[in-house]
Amino acid sequence: VCTARDVEAEYRVDLDLAGPSRCRVWVSMVTPDRWLSESIESELLNTGDPIEELLEDELADLGWEGTAVAVEHFRSEEKLFTFRSGLCFEEEPSAAAAAAAVTTCLLAYQACFVQLGDMAGED
């Protein structure tokens, strides 16, 4: 878990051992702040930019060689507004390859979301 700067939000990596064998790692940005989530949604609607394309741009800047990453958006059972992506591997990756993929995706999430809505905090 990494805490976002200036706002009440976290970037997370979660392991889902019950999920499909090739999609067990989730990278997410979560916040309990409804207004923060809505500010992100509003900016995406106003610009017309799909979040997947914005994330894809950040991943490309970081040298991502994996497949496209879909983004889910929902309110969790813990009442956290969640944007998340599952990392799927065609084959069982080495520990180093898995760590590199997770790190790259986590950095891309931070770079993508810090530009959206009120994530930058107050001016």
Short mmCIF file of N, CA and C in Angstrom, two decimals:
data_model
loop_
_atom_site.label_atom_id
_atom_site.label_comp_id
_atom_site.label_asym_id
_atom_site.label_seq_id
_atom_site.Cartn_x
_atom_site.Cartn_y
_atom_site.Cartn_z
N VAL A 1 0.84 -1.18 0.00
CA VAL A 1 0.00 0.00 0.00
C VAL A 1 0.89 1.24 0.00
N CYS A 2 0.59 2.15 -0.91
CA CYS A 2 1.28 3.45 -0.97
C CYS A 2 0.22 4.53 -0.84
N THR A 3 0.44 5.47 0.03
CA THR A 3 -0.51 6.55 0.23
C THR A 3 -0.30 7.63 -0.82
N ALA A 4 -1.39 8.09 -1.40
CA ALA A 4 -1.31 9.18 -2.38
C ALA A 4 -0.92 10.47 -1.67
N ARG A 5 -0.26 11.32 -2.38
CA ARG A 5 0.16 12.60 -1.82
C ARG A 5 -1.01 13.59 -1.92
N ASP A 6 -1.26 14.36 -0.92
CA ASP A 6 -2.23 15.46 -0.90
C ASP A 6 -3.70 15.07 -0.79
N VAL A 7 -4.07 13.80 -0.98
CA VAL A 7 -5.48 13.40 -0.93
C VAL A 7 -5.61 12.09 -0.15
N GLU A 8 -6.85 11.79 0.26
CA GLU A 8 -7.12 10.56 0.98
C GLU A 8 -7.36 9.43 -0.03
N ALA A 9 -6.26 8.82 -0.47
CA ALA A 9 -6.32 7.73 -1.44
C ALA A 9 -5.07 6.88 -1.28
N GLU A 10 -5.18 5.64 -1.73
CA GLU A 10 -4.05 4.71 -1.68
C GLU A 10 -3.92 3.98 -3.00
N TYR A 11 -2.69 3.65 -3.33
CA TYR A 11 -2.39 2.75 -4.44
C TYR A 11 -2.06 1.42 -3.80
N ARG A 12 -2.65 0.35 -4.33
CA ARG A 12 -2.50 -0.96 -3.69
C ARG A 12 -2.14 -2.04 -4.70
N VAL A 13 -1.52 -3.07 -4.16
CA VAL A 13 -1.30 -4.32 -4.89
C VAL A 13 -1.92 -5.41 -4.03
N ASP A 14 -2.83 -6.17 -4.62
CA ASP A 14 -3.50 -7.25 -3.90
C ASP A 14 -3.32 -8.56 -4.64
N LEU A 15 -3.21 -9.62 -3.88
CA LEU A 15 -3.08 -10.96 -4.42
C LEU A 15 -4.41 -11.67 -4.22
N ASP A 16 -4.94 -12.26 -5.27
CA ASP A 16 -6.22 -12.97 -5.21
C ASP A 16 -5.96 -14.43 -5.53
N LEU A 17 -5.76 -15.24 -4.50
CA LEU A 17 -5.46 -16.65 -4.70
C LEU A 17 -6.67 -17.45 -5.16
N ALA A 18 -7.86 -16.90 -5.02
CA ALA A 18 -9.07 -17.60 -5.44
C ALA A 18 -9.42 -17.32 -6.89
N GLY A 19 -8.77 -16.33 -7.48
CA GLY A 19 -9.07 -15.94 -8.86
C GLY A 19 -8.48 -16.89 -9.88
N PRO A 20 -8.72 -16.61 -11.16
CA PRO A 20 -8.15 -17.43 -12.22
C PRO A 20 -6.63 -17.48 -12.07
N SER A 21 -6.04 -18.60 -12.40
CA SER A 21 -4.62 -18.80 -12.16
C SER A 21 -3.74 -17.77 -12.85
N ARG A 22 -4.18 -17.21 -13.98
CA ARG A 22 -3.32 -16.27 -14.68
C ARG A 22 -3.61 -14.80 -14.34
N CYS A 23 -4.63 -14.53 -13.54
CA CYS A 23 -4.98 -13.15 -13.16
C CYS A 23 -5.13 -13.05 -11.64
N ARG A 24 -4.03 -13.16 -10.95
CA ARG A 24 -4.11 -13.18 -9.49
C ARG A 24 -3.61 -11.92 -8.82
N VAL A 25 -3.06 -11.01 -9.57
CA VAL A 25 -2.52 -9.78 -8.99
C VAL A 25 -3.37 -8.60 -9.46
N TRP A 26 -3.77 -7.76 -8.51
CA TRP A 26 -4.57 -6.58 -8.82
C TRP A 26 -3.82 -5.33 -8.37
N VAL A 27 -3.75 -4.35 -9.24
CA VAL A 27 -3.21 -3.03 -8.90
C VAL A 27 -4.40 -2.09 -8.86
N SER A 28 -4.46 -1.25 -7.83
CA SER A 28 -5.64 -0.39 -7.70
C SER A 28 -5.31 0.96 -7.08
N MET A 29 -6.24 1.88 -7.27
CA MET A 29 -6.26 3.16 -6.58
C MET A 29 -7.60 3.18 -5.86
N VAL A 30 -7.57 3.35 -4.55
CA VAL A 30 -8.81 3.34 -3.77
C VAL A 30 -8.90 4.60 -2.92
N THR A 31 -10.14 5.02 -2.69
CA THR A 31 -10.38 6.18 -1.84
C THR A 31 -11.75 6.05 -1.16
N PRO A 32 -11.86 6.48 0.08
CA PRO A 32 -13.17 6.53 0.72
C PRO A 32 -13.93 7.80 0.34
N ASP A 33 -13.28 8.70 -0.36
CA ASP A 33 -13.80 10.02 -0.68
C ASP A 33 -14.64 10.00 -1.96
N ARG A 34 -15.95 10.03 -1.80
CA ARG A 34 -16.87 10.02 -2.95
C ARG A 34 -16.58 11.18 -3.90
N TRP A 35 -16.29 12.36 -3.34
CA TRP A 35 -16.08 13.55 -4.17
C TRP A 35 -14.81 13.42 -5.00
N LEU A 36 -13.80 12.80 -4.45
CA LEU A 36 -12.57 12.57 -5.20
C LEU A 36 -12.84 11.62 -6.37
N SER A 37 -13.54 10.54 -6.09
CA SER A 37 -13.90 9.59 -7.15
C SER A 37 -14.73 10.27 -8.23
N GLU A 38 -15.70 11.07 -7.81
CA GLU A 38 -16.55 11.77 -8.78
C GLU A 38 -15.77 12.80 -9.58
N SER A 39 -14.76 13.43 -8.96
CA SER A 39 -13.96 14.41 -9.71
C SER A 39 -13.15 13.71 -10.81
N ILE A 40 -12.70 12.50 -10.53
CA ILE A 40 -11.98 11.72 -11.54
C ILE A 40 -12.94 11.33 -12.66
N GLU A 41 -14.10 10.79 -12.28
CA GLU A 41 -15.11 10.41 -13.27
C GLU A 41 -15.50 11.59 -14.14
N SER A 42 -15.73 12.75 -13.52
CA SER A 42 -16.15 13.94 -14.27
C SER A 42 -15.10 14.37 -15.27
N GLU A 43 -13.84 14.35 -14.86
CA GLU A 43 -12.79 14.74 -15.79
C GLU A 43 -12.72 13.78 -16.97
N LEU A 44 -12.87 12.49 -16.70
CA LEU A 44 -12.85 11.51 -17.79
C LEU A 44 -14.03 11.74 -18.74
N LEU A 45 -15.20 12.04 -18.19
CA LEU A 45 -16.37 12.31 -19.04
C LEU A 45 -16.19 13.59 -19.84
N ASN A 46 -15.67 14.63 -19.21
CA ASN A 46 -15.50 15.92 -19.88
C ASN A 46 -14.46 15.88 -20.98
N THR A 47 -13.39 15.13 -20.77
CA THR A 47 -12.34 15.07 -21.79
C THR A 47 -12.63 14.00 -22.84
N GLY A 48 -13.44 13.02 -22.48
CA GLY A 48 -13.73 11.93 -23.40
C GLY A 48 -12.62 10.91 -23.49
N ASP A 49 -11.61 11.04 -22.63
CA ASP A 49 -10.49 10.10 -22.65
C ASP A 49 -10.84 8.86 -21.85
N PRO A 50 -10.78 7.68 -22.47
CA PRO A 50 -10.99 6.46 -21.69
C PRO A 50 -9.82 6.25 -20.73
N ILE A 51 -10.11 5.84 -19.51
CA ILE A 51 -9.06 5.64 -18.52
C ILE A 51 -8.05 4.60 -19.00
N GLU A 52 -8.51 3.61 -19.76
CA GLU A 52 -7.59 2.58 -20.28
C GLU A 52 -6.54 3.19 -21.19
N GLU A 53 -6.94 4.17 -22.02
CA GLU A 53 -5.97 4.81 -22.91
C GLU A 53 -4.97 5.66 -22.14
N LEU A 54 -5.43 6.36 -21.13
CA LEU A 54 -4.52 7.15 -20.30
C LEU A 54 -3.52 6.25 -19.58
N LEU A 55 -4.01 5.14 -19.06
CA LEU A 55 -3.13 4.19 -18.38
C LEU A 55 -2.16 3.56 -19.38
N GLU A 56 -2.66 3.22 -20.56
CA GLU A 56 -1.81 2.64 -21.60
C GLU A 56 -0.67 3.59 -21.97
N ASP A 57 -0.96 4.88 -22.07
CA ASP A 57 0.09 5.87 -22.36
C ASP A 57 1.16 5.87 -21.28
N GLU A 58 0.74 5.84 -20.03
CA GLU A 58 1.71 5.83 -18.93
C GLU A 58 2.52 4.54 -18.92
N LEU A 59 1.86 3.42 -19.19
CA LEU A 59 2.57 2.14 -19.26
C LEU A 59 3.61 2.16 -20.39
N ALA A 60 3.22 2.71 -21.54
CA ALA A 60 4.16 2.79 -22.67
C ALA A 60 5.37 3.64 -22.31
N ASP A 61 5.13 4.74 -21.61
CA ASP A 61 6.24 5.61 -21.18
C ASP A 61 7.21 4.87 -20.25
N LEU A 62 6.70 3.86 -19.56
CA LEU A 62 7.52 3.09 -18.62
C LEU A 62 8.10 1.83 -19.25
N GLY A 63 7.88 1.65 -20.56
CA GLY A 63 8.44 0.49 -21.26
C GLY A 63 7.65 -0.80 -21.11
N TRP A 64 6.37 -0.70 -20.79
CA TRP A 64 5.50 -1.88 -20.61
C TRP A 64 5.49 -2.72 -21.88
N GLU A 65 5.68 -4.01 -21.72
CA GLU A 65 5.65 -4.93 -22.86
C GLU A 65 4.52 -5.94 -22.73
N GLY A 66 3.71 -5.79 -21.71
CA GLY A 66 2.60 -6.72 -21.49
C GLY A 66 1.40 -6.37 -22.35
N THR A 67 0.33 -7.11 -22.13
CA THR A 67 -0.91 -6.88 -22.87
C THR A 67 -1.62 -5.65 -22.32
N ALA A 68 -2.64 -5.21 -23.03
CA ALA A 68 -3.44 -4.07 -22.59
C ALA A 68 -4.05 -4.37 -21.22
N VAL A 69 -4.21 -3.34 -20.43
CA VAL A 69 -4.72 -3.49 -19.06
C VAL A 69 -6.09 -2.82 -18.97
N ALA A 70 -7.10 -3.62 -18.65
CA ALA A 70 -8.45 -3.08 -18.47
C ALA A 70 -8.56 -2.45 -17.08
N VAL A 71 -9.48 -1.51 -16.92
CA VAL A 71 -9.68 -0.85 -15.63
C VAL A 71 -11.14 -1.04 -15.21
N GLU A 72 -11.33 -1.57 -14.02
CA GLU A 72 -12.65 -1.69 -13.42
C GLU A 72 -12.85 -0.52 -12.46
N HIS A 73 -14.09 -0.04 -12.33
CA HIS A 73 -14.39 1.04 -11.38
C HIS A 73 -15.65 0.66 -10.64
N PHE A 74 -15.56 0.62 -9.32
CA PHE A 74 -16.70 0.21 -8.51
C PHE A 74 -16.51 0.68 -7.06
N ARG A 75 -17.54 0.50 -6.27
CA ARG A 75 -17.46 0.75 -4.83
C ARG A 75 -17.38 -0.61 -4.15
N SER A 76 -16.33 -0.82 -3.39
CA SER A 76 -16.09 -2.12 -2.78
C SER A 76 -16.99 -2.36 -1.56
N GLU A 77 -16.96 -3.59 -1.07
CA GLU A 77 -17.71 -3.93 0.14
C GLU A 77 -17.23 -3.11 1.33
N GLU A 78 -15.96 -2.68 1.28
CA GLU A 78 -15.40 -1.85 2.34
C GLU A 78 -15.76 -0.38 2.16
N LYS A 79 -16.62 -0.10 1.18
CA LYS A 79 -17.09 1.25 0.87
C LYS A 79 -15.96 2.15 0.37
N LEU A 80 -15.06 1.56 -0.40
CA LEU A 80 -13.98 2.31 -1.02
C LEU A 80 -14.25 2.42 -2.51
N PHE A 81 -14.13 3.62 -3.04
CA PHE A 81 -14.28 3.82 -4.48
C PHE A 81 -12.98 3.32 -5.11
N THR A 82 -13.11 2.36 -6.00
CA THR A 82 -11.96 1.59 -6.47
C THR A 82 -11.84 1.64 -7.98
N PHE A 83 -10.63 1.92 -8.43
CA PHE A 83 -10.24 1.74 -9.82
C PHE A 83 -9.18 0.64 -9.77
N ARG A 84 -9.35 -0.46 -10.52
CA ARG A 84 -8.37 -1.53 -10.43
C ARG A 84 -8.17 -2.24 -11.76
N SER A 85 -6.99 -2.85 -11.86
CA SER A 85 -6.62 -3.61 -13.05
C SER A 85 -6.02 -4.93 -12.62
N GLY A 86 -6.45 -5.99 -13.28
CA GLY A 86 -5.87 -7.30 -13.04
C GLY A 86 -4.69 -7.51 -13.96
N LEU A 87 -3.61 -8.00 -13.40
CA LEU A 87 -2.44 -8.32 -14.22
C LEU A 87 -2.49 -9.81 -14.53
N CYS A 88 -2.56 -10.12 -15.81
CA CYS A 88 -2.68 -11.51 -16.25
C CYS A 88 -1.38 -11.93 -16.93
N PHE A 89 -0.94 -13.12 -16.63
CA PHE A 89 0.28 -13.66 -17.22
C PHE A 89 -0.08 -14.93 -17.99
N GLU A 90 0.39 -15.02 -19.23
CA GLU A 90 0.12 -16.21 -20.04
C GLU A 90 0.78 -17.44 -19.43
N GLU A 91 1.99 -17.25 -18.92
CA GLU A 91 2.72 -18.32 -18.27
C GLU A 91 3.08 -17.87 -16.87
N GLU A 92 3.43 -18.81 -16.02
CA GLU A 92 3.85 -18.47 -14.66
C GLU A 92 5.14 -17.66 -14.74
N PRO A 93 5.13 -16.40 -14.32
CA PRO A 93 6.34 -15.58 -14.43
C PRO A 93 7.33 -15.89 -13.31
N SER A 94 8.57 -15.55 -13.56
CA SER A 94 9.55 -15.64 -12.49
C SER A 94 9.20 -14.57 -11.46
N ALA A 95 9.75 -14.69 -10.27
CA ALA A 95 9.48 -13.69 -9.24
C ALA A 95 9.94 -12.32 -9.69
N ALA A 96 11.09 -12.26 -10.36
CA ALA A 96 11.61 -10.97 -10.83
C ALA A 96 10.72 -10.37 -11.90
N ALA A 97 10.22 -11.19 -12.82
CA ALA A 97 9.34 -10.69 -13.89
C ALA A 97 8.01 -10.22 -13.32
N ALA A 98 7.46 -10.96 -12.37
CA ALA A 98 6.20 -10.56 -11.75
C ALA A 98 6.38 -9.26 -10.98
N ALA A 99 7.47 -9.15 -10.23
CA ALA A 99 7.74 -7.92 -9.47
C ALA A 99 7.90 -6.73 -10.39
N ALA A 100 8.59 -6.93 -11.52
CA ALA A 100 8.78 -5.83 -12.48
C ALA A 100 7.45 -5.39 -13.07
N ALA A 101 6.59 -6.35 -13.43
CA ALA A 101 5.29 -6.02 -14.01
C ALA A 101 4.41 -5.27 -13.01
N VAL A 102 4.39 -5.74 -11.77
CA VAL A 102 3.58 -5.09 -10.73
C VAL A 102 4.10 -3.68 -10.46
N THR A 103 5.41 -3.54 -10.35
CA THR A 103 6.00 -2.22 -10.10
C THR A 103 5.69 -1.26 -11.22
N THR A 104 5.83 -1.71 -12.46
CA THR A 104 5.55 -0.86 -13.62
C THR A 104 4.09 -0.42 -13.62
N CYS A 105 3.19 -1.35 -13.37
CA CYS A 105 1.76 -1.01 -13.38
C CYS A 105 1.42 -0.07 -12.23
N LEU A 106 2.00 -0.28 -11.07
CA LEU A 106 1.75 0.59 -9.93
C LEU A 106 2.24 2.01 -10.21
N LEU A 107 3.43 2.14 -10.81
CA LEU A 107 3.95 3.46 -11.17
C LEU A 107 3.07 4.12 -12.24
N ALA A 108 2.57 3.34 -13.18
CA ALA A 108 1.69 3.88 -14.22
C ALA A 108 0.38 4.36 -13.61
N TYR A 109 -0.16 3.61 -12.66
CA TYR A 109 -1.38 4.03 -11.97
C TYR A 109 -1.17 5.39 -11.30
N GLN A 110 -0.05 5.53 -10.58
CA GLN A 110 0.22 6.79 -9.90
C GLN A 110 0.35 7.92 -10.90
N ALA A 111 1.10 7.70 -11.97
CA ALA A 111 1.30 8.75 -12.98
C ALA A 111 0.00 9.12 -13.68
N CYS A 112 -0.87 8.14 -13.89
CA CYS A 112 -2.15 8.38 -14.56
C CYS A 112 -3.11 9.13 -13.64
N PHE A 113 -3.31 8.63 -12.43
CA PHE A 113 -4.33 9.19 -11.56
C PHE A 113 -3.96 10.53 -10.95
N VAL A 114 -2.68 10.80 -10.76
CA VAL A 114 -2.29 12.07 -10.15
C VAL A 114 -2.70 13.25 -11.03
N GLN A 115 -2.95 13.01 -12.31
CA GLN A 115 -3.35 14.06 -13.25
C GLN A 115 -4.86 14.26 -13.33
N LEU A 116 -5.62 13.39 -12.68
CA LEU A 116 -7.08 13.39 -12.85
C LEU A 116 -7.82 14.02 -11.68
N GLY A 117 -8.91 14.68 -12.00
CA GLY A 117 -9.80 15.21 -10.97
C GLY A 117 -9.06 16.04 -9.95
N ASP A 118 -9.37 15.78 -8.69
CA ASP A 118 -8.76 16.52 -7.58
C ASP A 118 -7.60 15.76 -6.94
N MET A 119 -7.01 14.81 -7.66
CA MET A 119 -5.93 13.99 -7.08
C MET A 119 -4.70 14.81 -6.71
N ALA A 120 -4.49 15.93 -7.36
CA ALA A 120 -3.31 16.75 -7.06
C ALA A 120 -3.49 17.55 -5.77
N GLY A 121 -4.67 17.49 -5.18
CA GLY A 121 -4.92 18.23 -3.94
C GLY A 121 -5.26 19.68 -4.22
N GLU A 122 -5.27 20.46 -3.17
CA GLU A 122 -5.60 21.89 -3.27
C GLU A 122 -4.46 22.66 -3.90
N ASP A 123 -4.78 23.68 -4.68
CA ASP A 123 -3.75 24.54 -5.27
C ASP A 123 -3.31 25.59 -4.29
#
